[in-house]
Short mmCIF file of C-alpha atoms and ligand atoms in Angstrom, two decimals:
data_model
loop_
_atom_site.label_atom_id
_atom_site.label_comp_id
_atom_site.label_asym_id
_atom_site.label_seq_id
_atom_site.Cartn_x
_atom_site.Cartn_y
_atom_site.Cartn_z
CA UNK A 1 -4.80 -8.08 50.65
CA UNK A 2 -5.04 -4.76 51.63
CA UNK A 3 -8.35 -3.07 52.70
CA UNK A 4 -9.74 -1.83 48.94
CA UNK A 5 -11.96 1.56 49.27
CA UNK A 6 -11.85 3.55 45.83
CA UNK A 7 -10.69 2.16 42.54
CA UNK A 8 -9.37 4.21 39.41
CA UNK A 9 -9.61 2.91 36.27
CA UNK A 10 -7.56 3.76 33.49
CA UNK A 11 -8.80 3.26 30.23
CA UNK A 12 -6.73 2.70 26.97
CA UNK A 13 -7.67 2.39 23.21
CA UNK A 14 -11.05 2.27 21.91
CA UNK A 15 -15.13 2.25 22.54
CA UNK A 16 -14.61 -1.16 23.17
CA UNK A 17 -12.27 -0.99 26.14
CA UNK A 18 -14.30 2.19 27.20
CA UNK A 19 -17.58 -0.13 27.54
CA UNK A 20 -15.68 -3.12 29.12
CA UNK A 21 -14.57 -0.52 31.82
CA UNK A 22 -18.04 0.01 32.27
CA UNK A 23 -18.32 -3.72 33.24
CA UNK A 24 -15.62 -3.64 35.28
CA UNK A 25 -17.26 -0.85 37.49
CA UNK A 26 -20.43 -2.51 37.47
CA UNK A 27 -19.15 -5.09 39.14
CA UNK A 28 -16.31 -2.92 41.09
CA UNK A 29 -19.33 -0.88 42.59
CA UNK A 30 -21.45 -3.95 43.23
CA UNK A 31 -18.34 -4.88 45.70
CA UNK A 32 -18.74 -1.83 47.48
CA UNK A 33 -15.57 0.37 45.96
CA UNK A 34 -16.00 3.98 44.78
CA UNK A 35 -14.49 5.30 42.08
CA UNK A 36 -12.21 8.37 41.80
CA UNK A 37 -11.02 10.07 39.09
CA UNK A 38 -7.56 11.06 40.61
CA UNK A 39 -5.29 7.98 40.41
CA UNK A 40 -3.03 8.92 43.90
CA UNK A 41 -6.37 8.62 46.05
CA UNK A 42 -7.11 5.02 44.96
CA UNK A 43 -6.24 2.01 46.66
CA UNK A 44 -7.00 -0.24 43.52
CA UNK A 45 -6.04 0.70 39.82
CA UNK A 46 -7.60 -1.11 36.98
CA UNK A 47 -5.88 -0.73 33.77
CA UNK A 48 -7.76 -1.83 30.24
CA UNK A 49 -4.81 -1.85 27.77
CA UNK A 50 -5.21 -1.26 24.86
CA UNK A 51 -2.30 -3.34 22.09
CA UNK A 52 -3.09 -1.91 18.40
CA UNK A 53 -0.29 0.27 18.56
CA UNK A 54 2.94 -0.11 20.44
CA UNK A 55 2.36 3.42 21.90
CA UNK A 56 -0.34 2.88 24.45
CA UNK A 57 1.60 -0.45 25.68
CA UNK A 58 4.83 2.19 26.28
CA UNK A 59 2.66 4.20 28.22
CA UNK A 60 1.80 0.83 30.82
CA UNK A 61 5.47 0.59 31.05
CA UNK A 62 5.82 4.59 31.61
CA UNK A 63 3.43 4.34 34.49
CA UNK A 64 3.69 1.16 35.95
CA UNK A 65 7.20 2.64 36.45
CA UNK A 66 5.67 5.71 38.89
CA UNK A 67 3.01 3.55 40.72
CA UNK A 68 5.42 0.87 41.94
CA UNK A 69 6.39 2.74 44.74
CA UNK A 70 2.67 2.74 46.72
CA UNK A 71 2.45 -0.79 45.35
CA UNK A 72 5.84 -1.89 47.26
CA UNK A 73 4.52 -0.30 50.14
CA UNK A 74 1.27 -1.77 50.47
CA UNK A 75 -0.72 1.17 49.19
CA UNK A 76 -1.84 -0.07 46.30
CA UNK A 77 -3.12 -3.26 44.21
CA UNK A 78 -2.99 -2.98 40.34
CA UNK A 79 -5.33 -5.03 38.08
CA UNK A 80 -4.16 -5.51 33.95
CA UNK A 81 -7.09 -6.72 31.58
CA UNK A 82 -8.23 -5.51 28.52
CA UNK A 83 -6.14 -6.48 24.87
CA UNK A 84 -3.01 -7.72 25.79
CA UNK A 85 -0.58 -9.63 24.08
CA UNK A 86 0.98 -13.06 26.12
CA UNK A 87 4.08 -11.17 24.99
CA UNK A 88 3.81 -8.39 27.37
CA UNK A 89 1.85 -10.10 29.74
CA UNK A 90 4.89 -11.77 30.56
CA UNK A 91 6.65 -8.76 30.51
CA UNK A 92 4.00 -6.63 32.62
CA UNK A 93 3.66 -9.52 35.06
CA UNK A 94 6.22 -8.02 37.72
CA UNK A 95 3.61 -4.29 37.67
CA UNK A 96 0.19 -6.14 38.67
CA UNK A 97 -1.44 -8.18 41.47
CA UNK A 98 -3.90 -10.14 38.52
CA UNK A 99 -3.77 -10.00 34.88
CA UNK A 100 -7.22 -11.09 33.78
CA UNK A 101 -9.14 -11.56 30.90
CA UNK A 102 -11.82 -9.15 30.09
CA UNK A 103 -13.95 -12.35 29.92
CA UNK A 104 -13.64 -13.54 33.05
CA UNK A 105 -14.08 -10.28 34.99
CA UNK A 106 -16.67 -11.58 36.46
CA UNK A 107 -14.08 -13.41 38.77
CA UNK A 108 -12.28 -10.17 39.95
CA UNK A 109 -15.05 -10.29 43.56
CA UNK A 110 -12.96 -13.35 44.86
CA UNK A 111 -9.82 -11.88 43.87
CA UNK A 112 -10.95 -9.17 46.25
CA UNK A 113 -12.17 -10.82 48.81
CA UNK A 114 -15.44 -9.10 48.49
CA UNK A 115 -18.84 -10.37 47.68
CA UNK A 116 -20.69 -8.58 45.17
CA UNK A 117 -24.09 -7.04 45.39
CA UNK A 118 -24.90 -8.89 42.08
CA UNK A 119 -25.64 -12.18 40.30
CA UNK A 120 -22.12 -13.32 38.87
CA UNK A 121 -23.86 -16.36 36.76
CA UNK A 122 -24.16 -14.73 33.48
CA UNK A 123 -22.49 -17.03 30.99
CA UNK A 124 -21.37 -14.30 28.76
CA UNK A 125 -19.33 -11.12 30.62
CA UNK A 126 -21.64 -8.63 28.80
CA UNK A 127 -24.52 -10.07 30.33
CA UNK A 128 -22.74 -8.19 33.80
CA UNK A 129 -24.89 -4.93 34.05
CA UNK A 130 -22.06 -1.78 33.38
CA UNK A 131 -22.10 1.74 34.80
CA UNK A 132 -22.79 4.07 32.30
CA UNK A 133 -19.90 6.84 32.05
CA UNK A 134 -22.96 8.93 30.98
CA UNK A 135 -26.07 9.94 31.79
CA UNK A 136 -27.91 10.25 28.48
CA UNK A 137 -25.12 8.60 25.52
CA UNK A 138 -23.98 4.66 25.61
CA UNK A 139 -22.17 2.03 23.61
CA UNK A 140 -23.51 -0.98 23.45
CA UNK A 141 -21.40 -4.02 22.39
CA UNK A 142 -23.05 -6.29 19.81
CA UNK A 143 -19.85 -8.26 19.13
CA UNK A 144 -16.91 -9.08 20.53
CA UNK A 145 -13.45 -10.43 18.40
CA UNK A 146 -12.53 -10.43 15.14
CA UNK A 147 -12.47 -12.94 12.08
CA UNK A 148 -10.61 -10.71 9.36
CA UNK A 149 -7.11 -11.27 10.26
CA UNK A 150 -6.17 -8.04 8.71
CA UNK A 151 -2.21 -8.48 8.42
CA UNK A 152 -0.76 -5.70 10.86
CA UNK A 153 -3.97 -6.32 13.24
CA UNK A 154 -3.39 -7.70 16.59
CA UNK A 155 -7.68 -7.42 17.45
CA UNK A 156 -8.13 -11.49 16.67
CA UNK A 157 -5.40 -12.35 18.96
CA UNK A 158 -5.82 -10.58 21.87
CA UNK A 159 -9.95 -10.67 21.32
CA UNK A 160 -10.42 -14.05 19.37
CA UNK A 161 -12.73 -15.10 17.62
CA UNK A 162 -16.17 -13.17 16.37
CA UNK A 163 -18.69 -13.57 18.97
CA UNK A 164 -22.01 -11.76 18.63
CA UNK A 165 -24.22 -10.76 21.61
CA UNK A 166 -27.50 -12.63 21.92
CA UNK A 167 -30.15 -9.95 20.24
CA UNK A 168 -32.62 -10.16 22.86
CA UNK A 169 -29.61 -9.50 25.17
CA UNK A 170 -28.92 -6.08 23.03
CA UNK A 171 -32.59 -5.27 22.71
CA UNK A 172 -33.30 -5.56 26.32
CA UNK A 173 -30.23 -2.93 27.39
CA UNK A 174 -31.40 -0.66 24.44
CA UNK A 175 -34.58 -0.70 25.97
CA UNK A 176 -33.33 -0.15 29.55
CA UNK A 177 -31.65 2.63 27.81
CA UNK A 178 -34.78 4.92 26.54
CA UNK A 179 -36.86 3.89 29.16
CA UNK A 180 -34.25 5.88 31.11
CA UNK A 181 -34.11 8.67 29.50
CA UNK A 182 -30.65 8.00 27.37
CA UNK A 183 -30.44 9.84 23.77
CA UNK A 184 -27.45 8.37 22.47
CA UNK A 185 -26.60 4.09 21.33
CA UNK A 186 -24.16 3.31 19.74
CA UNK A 187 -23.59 -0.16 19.21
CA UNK A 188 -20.21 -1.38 19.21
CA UNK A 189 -18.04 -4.13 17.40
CA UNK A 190 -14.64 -4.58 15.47
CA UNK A 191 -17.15 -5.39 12.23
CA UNK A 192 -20.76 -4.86 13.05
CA UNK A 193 -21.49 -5.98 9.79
CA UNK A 194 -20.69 -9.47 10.17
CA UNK A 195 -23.21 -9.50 13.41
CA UNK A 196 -25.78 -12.45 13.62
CA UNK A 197 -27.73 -13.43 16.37
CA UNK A 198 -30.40 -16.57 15.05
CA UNK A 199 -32.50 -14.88 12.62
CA UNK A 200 -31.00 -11.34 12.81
CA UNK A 201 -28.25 -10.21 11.01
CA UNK A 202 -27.37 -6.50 11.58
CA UNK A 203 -29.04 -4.53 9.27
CA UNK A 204 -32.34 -6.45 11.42
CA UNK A 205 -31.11 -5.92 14.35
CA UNK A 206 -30.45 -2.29 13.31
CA UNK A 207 -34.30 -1.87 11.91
CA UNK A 208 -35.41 -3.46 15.51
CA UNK A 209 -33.85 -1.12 17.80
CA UNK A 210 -34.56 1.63 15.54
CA UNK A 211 -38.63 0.90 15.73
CA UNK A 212 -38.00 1.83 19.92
CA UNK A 213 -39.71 4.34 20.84
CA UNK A 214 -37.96 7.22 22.15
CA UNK A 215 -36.47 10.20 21.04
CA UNK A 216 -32.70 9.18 20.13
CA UNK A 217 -30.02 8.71 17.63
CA UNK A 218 -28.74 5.58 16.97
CA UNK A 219 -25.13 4.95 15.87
CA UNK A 220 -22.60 2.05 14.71
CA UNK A 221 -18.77 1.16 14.42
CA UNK A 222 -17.07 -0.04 12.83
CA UNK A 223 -18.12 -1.24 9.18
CA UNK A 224 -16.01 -3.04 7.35
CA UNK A 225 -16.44 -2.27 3.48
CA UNK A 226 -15.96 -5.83 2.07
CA UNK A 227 -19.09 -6.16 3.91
CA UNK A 228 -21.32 -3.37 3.78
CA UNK A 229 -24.65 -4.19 2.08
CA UNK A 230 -27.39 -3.11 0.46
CA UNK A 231 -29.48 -3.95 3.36
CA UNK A 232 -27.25 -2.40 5.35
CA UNK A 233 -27.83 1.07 3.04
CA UNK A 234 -30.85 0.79 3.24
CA UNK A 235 -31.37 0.10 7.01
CA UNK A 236 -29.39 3.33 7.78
CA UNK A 237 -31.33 5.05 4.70
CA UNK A 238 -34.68 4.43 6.04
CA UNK A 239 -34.34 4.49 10.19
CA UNK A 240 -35.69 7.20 11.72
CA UNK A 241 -33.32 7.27 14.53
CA UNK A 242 -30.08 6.33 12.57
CA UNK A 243 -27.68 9.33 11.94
CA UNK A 244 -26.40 10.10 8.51
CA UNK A 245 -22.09 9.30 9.46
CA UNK A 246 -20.31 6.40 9.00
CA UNK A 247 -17.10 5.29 9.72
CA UNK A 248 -15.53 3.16 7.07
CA UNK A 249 -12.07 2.49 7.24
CA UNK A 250 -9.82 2.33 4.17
CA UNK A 251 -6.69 2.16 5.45
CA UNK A 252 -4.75 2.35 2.10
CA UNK A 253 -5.48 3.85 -1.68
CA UNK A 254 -3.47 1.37 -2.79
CA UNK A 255 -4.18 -2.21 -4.59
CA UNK A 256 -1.23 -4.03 -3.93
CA UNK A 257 -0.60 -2.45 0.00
CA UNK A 258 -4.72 -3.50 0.63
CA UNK A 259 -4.10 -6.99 -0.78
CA UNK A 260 -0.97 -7.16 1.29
CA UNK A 261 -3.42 -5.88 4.55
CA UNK A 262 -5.52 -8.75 3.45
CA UNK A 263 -8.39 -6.40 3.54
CA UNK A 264 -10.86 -8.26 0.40
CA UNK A 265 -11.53 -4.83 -1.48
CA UNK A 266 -9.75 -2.35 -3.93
CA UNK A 267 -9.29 1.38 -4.51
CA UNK A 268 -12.51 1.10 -6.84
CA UNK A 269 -14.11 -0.95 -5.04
CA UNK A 270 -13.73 1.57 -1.78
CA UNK A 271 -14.94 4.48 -4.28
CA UNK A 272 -18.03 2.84 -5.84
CA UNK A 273 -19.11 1.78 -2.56
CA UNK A 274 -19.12 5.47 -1.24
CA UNK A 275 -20.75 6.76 -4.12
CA UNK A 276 -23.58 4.49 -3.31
CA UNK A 277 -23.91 4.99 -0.10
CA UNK A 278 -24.00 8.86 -0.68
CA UNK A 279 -26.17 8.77 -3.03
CA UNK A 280 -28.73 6.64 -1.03
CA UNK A 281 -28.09 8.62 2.16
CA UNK A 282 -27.89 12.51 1.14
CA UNK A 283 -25.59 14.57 3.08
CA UNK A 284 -24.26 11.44 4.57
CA UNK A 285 -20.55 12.24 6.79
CA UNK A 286 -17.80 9.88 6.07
CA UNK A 287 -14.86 9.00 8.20
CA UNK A 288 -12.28 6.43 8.11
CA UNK A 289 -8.95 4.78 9.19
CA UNK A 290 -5.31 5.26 7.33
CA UNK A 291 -2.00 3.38 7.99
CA UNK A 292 0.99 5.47 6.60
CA UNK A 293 4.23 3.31 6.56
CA UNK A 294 3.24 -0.41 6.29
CA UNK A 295 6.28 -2.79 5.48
CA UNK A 296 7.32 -1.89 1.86
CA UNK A 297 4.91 0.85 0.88
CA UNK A 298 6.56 3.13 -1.45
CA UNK A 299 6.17 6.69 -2.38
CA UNK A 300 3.83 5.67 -5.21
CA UNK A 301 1.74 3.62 -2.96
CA UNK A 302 1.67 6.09 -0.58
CA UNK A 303 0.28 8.90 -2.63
CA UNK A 304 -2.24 6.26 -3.78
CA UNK A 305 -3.82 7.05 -0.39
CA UNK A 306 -3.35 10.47 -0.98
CA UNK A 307 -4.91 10.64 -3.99
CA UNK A 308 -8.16 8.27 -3.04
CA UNK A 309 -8.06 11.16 0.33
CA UNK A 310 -8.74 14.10 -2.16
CA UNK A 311 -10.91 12.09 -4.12
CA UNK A 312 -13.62 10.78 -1.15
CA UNK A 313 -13.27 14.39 0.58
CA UNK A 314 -13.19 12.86 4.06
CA UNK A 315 -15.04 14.44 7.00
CA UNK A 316 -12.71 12.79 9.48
CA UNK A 317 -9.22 10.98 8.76
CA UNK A 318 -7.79 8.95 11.75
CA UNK A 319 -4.38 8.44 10.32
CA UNK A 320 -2.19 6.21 12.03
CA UNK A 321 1.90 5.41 11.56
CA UNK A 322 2.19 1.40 10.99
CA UNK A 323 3.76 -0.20 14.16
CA UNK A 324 4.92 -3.67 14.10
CA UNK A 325 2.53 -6.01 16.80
CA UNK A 326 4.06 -9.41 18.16
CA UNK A 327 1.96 -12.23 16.03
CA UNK A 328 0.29 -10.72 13.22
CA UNK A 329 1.38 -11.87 9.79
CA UNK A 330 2.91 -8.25 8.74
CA UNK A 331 5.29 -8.19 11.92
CA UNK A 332 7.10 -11.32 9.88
CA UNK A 333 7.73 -8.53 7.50
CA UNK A 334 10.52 -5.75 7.31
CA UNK A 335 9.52 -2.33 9.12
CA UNK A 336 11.18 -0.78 6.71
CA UNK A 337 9.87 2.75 6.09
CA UNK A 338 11.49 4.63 9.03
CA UNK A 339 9.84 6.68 11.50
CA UNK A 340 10.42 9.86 10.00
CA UNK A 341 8.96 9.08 6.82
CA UNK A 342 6.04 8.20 8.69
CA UNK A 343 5.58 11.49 10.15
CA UNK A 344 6.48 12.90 7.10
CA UNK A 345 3.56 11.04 5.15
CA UNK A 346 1.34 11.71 8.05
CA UNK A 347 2.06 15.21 7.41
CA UNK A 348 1.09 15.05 4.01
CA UNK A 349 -2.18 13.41 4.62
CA UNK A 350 -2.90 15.74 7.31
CA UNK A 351 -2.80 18.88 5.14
CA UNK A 352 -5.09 17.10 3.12
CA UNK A 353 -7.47 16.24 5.60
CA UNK A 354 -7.50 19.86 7.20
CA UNK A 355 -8.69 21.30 3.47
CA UNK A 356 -10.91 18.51 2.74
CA UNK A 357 -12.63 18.89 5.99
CA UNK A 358 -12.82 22.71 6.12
CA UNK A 359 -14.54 22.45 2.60
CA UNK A 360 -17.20 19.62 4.21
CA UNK A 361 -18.19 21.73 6.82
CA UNK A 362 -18.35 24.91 5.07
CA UNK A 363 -21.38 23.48 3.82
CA UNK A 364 -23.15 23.73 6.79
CA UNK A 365 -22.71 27.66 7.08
CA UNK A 366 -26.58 28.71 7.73
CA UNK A 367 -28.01 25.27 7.64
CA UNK A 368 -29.84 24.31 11.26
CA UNK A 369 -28.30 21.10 12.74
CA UNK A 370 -29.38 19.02 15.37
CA UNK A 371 -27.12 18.49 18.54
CA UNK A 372 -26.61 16.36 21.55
CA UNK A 373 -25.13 18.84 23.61
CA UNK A 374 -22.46 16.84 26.28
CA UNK A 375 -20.51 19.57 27.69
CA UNK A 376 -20.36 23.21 29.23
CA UNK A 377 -17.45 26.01 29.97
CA UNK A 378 -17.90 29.58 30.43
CA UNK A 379 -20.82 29.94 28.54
CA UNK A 380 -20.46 27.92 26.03
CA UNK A 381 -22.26 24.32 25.06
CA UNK A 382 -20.45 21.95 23.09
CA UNK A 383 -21.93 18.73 21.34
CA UNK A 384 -22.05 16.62 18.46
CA UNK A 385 -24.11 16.80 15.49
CA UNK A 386 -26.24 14.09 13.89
CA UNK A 387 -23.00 13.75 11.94
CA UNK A 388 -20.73 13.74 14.24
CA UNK A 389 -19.28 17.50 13.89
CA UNK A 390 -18.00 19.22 17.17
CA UNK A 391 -20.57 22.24 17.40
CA UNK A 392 -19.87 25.14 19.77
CA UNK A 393 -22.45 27.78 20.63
CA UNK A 394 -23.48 30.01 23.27
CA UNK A 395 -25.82 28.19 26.01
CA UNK A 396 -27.05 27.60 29.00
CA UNK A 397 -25.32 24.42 31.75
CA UNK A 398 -28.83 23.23 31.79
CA UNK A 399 -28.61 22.19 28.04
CA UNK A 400 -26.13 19.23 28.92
CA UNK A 401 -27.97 15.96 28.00
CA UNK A 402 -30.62 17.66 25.53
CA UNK A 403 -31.29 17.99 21.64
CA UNK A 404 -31.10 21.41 20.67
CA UNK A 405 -31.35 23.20 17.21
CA UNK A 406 -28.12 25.05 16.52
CA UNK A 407 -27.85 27.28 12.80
CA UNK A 408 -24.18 27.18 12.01
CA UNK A 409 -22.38 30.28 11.40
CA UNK A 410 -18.69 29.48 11.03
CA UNK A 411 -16.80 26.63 9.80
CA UNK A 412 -13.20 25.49 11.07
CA UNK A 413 -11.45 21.79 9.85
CA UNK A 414 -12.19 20.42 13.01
CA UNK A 415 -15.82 21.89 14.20
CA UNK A 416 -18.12 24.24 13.52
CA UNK A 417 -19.68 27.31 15.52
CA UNK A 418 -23.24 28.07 15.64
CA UNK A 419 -26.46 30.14 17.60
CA UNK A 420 -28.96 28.14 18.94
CA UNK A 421 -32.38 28.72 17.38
N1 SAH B 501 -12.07 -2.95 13.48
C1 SAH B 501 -11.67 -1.75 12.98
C2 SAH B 501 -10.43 -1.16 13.56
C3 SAH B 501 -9.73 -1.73 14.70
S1 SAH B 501 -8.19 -1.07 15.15
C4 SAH B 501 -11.48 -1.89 11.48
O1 SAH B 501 -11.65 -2.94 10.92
O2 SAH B 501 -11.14 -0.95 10.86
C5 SAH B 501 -8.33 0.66 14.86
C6 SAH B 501 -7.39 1.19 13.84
O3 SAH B 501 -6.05 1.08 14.30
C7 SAH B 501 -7.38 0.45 12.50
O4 SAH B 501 -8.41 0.87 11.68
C8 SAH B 501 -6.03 0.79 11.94
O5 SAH B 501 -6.06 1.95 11.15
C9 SAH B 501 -5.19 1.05 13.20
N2 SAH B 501 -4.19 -0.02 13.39
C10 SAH B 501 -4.43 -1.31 13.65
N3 SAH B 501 -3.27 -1.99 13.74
C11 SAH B 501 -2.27 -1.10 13.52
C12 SAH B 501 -0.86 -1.19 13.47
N4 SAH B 501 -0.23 -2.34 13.65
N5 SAH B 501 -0.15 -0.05 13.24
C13 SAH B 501 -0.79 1.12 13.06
N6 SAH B 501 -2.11 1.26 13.07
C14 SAH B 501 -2.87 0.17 13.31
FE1 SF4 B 502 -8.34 -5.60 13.03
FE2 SF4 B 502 -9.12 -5.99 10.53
FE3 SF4 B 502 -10.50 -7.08 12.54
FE4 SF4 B 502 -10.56 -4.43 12.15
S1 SF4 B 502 -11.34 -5.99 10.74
S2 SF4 B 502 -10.28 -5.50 14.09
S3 SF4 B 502 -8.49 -4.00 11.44
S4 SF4 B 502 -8.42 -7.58 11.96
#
């Protein structure tokens, strides 16, 4: 084993995998490595993969490909955890030194020969104490795995099973949180909504941390809309620290394709349930999840999701082209829209979003907005609203990590621009 001084760690996918990495350099740092952010100065690279879409997996292969030189001459040691298939485990086995389980990270200090600065005992990995990749914002995970089995979703095999966090476990890092100063939770989980932790089910656990006391915003993802309830509604309706945006992802417009998905809701059921939710929670921001391209949908089905995308007027669309993944019941299936319709529906959905999204955030012309500013460049602060727009505005370095009042004065698709108040 060569002598390990800095590690890099390279971070794939979603909030999840960015809050594991925090684990991993909890413990990393507890072993006496520093991190840097330049890849060719460290002597240990830690790579959380991420395998929802066959993209980010390529992208392994792509580098792996450039790092194997230092490797094969001592330089470096390379560490693979994170959501990965056995599939390309195998496959990946010849690039890294360990391929671990995000679960047992907690056994990566005698892999290193080092002893770590911390107690290893915790039953659970998220018990390990992470480093925050910020100063004032966090995720915290309430859940880890997934029970839906959505068809084309690879999350329940390379996560398992649904596993929520103890709530006294949550409450206590919340509370670590404020008490230092952080203005941002959001908890994470593939479906929050099926959270429960002995008595408290999420909307609780929501109305706990929200009666903190601090001054902070308090976020969630991701809901799952067969099981967003009333509670729930009324949780986010009443806190006084939850923010009015919520992701809830769709994925189709279309009966049949969402049966196929095996996702438990329709087209009207989607469309009543944001109604409701909008009504109860005025000027709430929506955003959701698409898949253009799964096995057999046609033209029709397609513009189904079109059609339900001009209907719910969308603040944010993550649209995403179907990709087969090794396991799940829709890989059995025909890929059989081709890649270029894909892009081409993509496209489509696209244009849609960029109207939809200008019109939602014209709204906002001359209304004051709160903001969390988290960055600076030549004069200019950026940040995120309570509901989750991109505001840009004119302000001082010294603003990073603070609320601010911001009046908006222009509105693009994808942000908004604003003088602060
Ligand atoms: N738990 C979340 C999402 C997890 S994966 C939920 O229930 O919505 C994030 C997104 O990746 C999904 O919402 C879906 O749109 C996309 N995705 C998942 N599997 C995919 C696949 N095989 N091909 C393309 N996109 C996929
Ligand atoms: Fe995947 Fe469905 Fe679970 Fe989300 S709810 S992680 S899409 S299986």
């Amino acid at each position: 084993m060569i002598e390990l001084k800095k590690y890099h760690l390279w971070v794939l996918g979603c909030q999840m995998n960015k809050s594991d990495g925090e684990r991993i350099a909890g413990v990393l740092q507890s072993c006496g490595l520093k991190p840097t952010l330049k890849e060719a100065e460290a002597d240990l690279l830690v790579v959380v993969a991420c395998s929802v879409r066959q993209a980010a997996i390529d992208r392994i292969y792509g580098k792996a490909r450039q790092w194997e030189k230092r490797r094969g001459s001592g330089k470096l040691s390379t560490i693979l955890t994170g959501c990965v298939l056995d599939l390309d485990k195998n496959k990946m086995r010849e690039f890294f030194d360990l391929i671990i389980p995000i679960k047992d990270i907690k056994r990566l200090p005698d892999f290193l020969e080092k002893k770590a600065n911390l107690d290893l005992a915790a039953a659970s990995y998220l018990k390990l104490p992470p480093r925050y990749g910020s100063k004032f914002q966090a995720y915290v995970p309430i859940l880890t795995g997934c029970n839906n089995y959505c068809s084309y979703c690879v999350v329940p095999y390379v996560r398992g099973r649904e596993i929520s966090r103890p709530a006294k476990e949550v409450m206590a890092e919340c509370q670590w949180l404020l008490q230092n100063g952080y203005k941002e939770i959001t908890l994470i989980g593939q479906n929050v909504n099926s959270y429960q932790s002995g008595r408290y089910d999420f909307p609780e656990l929501l109305e706990e941390i929200d009666s903190l006391k601090g001054n902070f915003w308090l976020r969630f993802a991701t809901s799952h809309p067969k099981d967003l309830s009333d509670e729930l509604i009324e949780a986010m309706a009443r806190g006084k620290h939850l923010t009015p945006h919520l992701h809830l992802p769709i994925q189709s417009g279309d009966k049949k394709i969402l049966q196929a998905m095996n996702r438990h809701y329709t087209p009207g059921q989607y469309l009543k349930l944001v109604a409701k939710v909008k009504q109860r929670i005025p000027g709430l921001m929506i955003s959701t999840d698409v898949i253009v391209g799964y096995p057999g949908e046609t033209k029709s089905q397609f513009n189904n999701t079109a059609k339900i995308m001009r209907q719910v007027l969308f603040d944010m669309v993550y649209i995403n082209k179907y990709s087969p993944r090794g396991g799940t019941a829709a890989a059995k299936l025909a890929d059989n829209v081709s890649w270029r319709e894909k892009k081409r529906r993509e496209k489509v959905l696209n244009g849609i979003l960029k109207r939809t999204a200008l019109e939602r955030n014209k709204k906002l012309i001359n209304k004051t907005v709160r903001v969390l500013v988290d960055g600076w460049k030549q004069g200019d602060c950026f940040g995120k609203s309570d509901t989750f727009k991109t505001v840009v505005f004119s302000g001082d370095q010294k603003m990073i990590g603070k609320f601010v009042a911001v009046k908006i004065i222009s509105a693009g698709s994808w942000g908004l621009k604003g003088e602060l108040v």
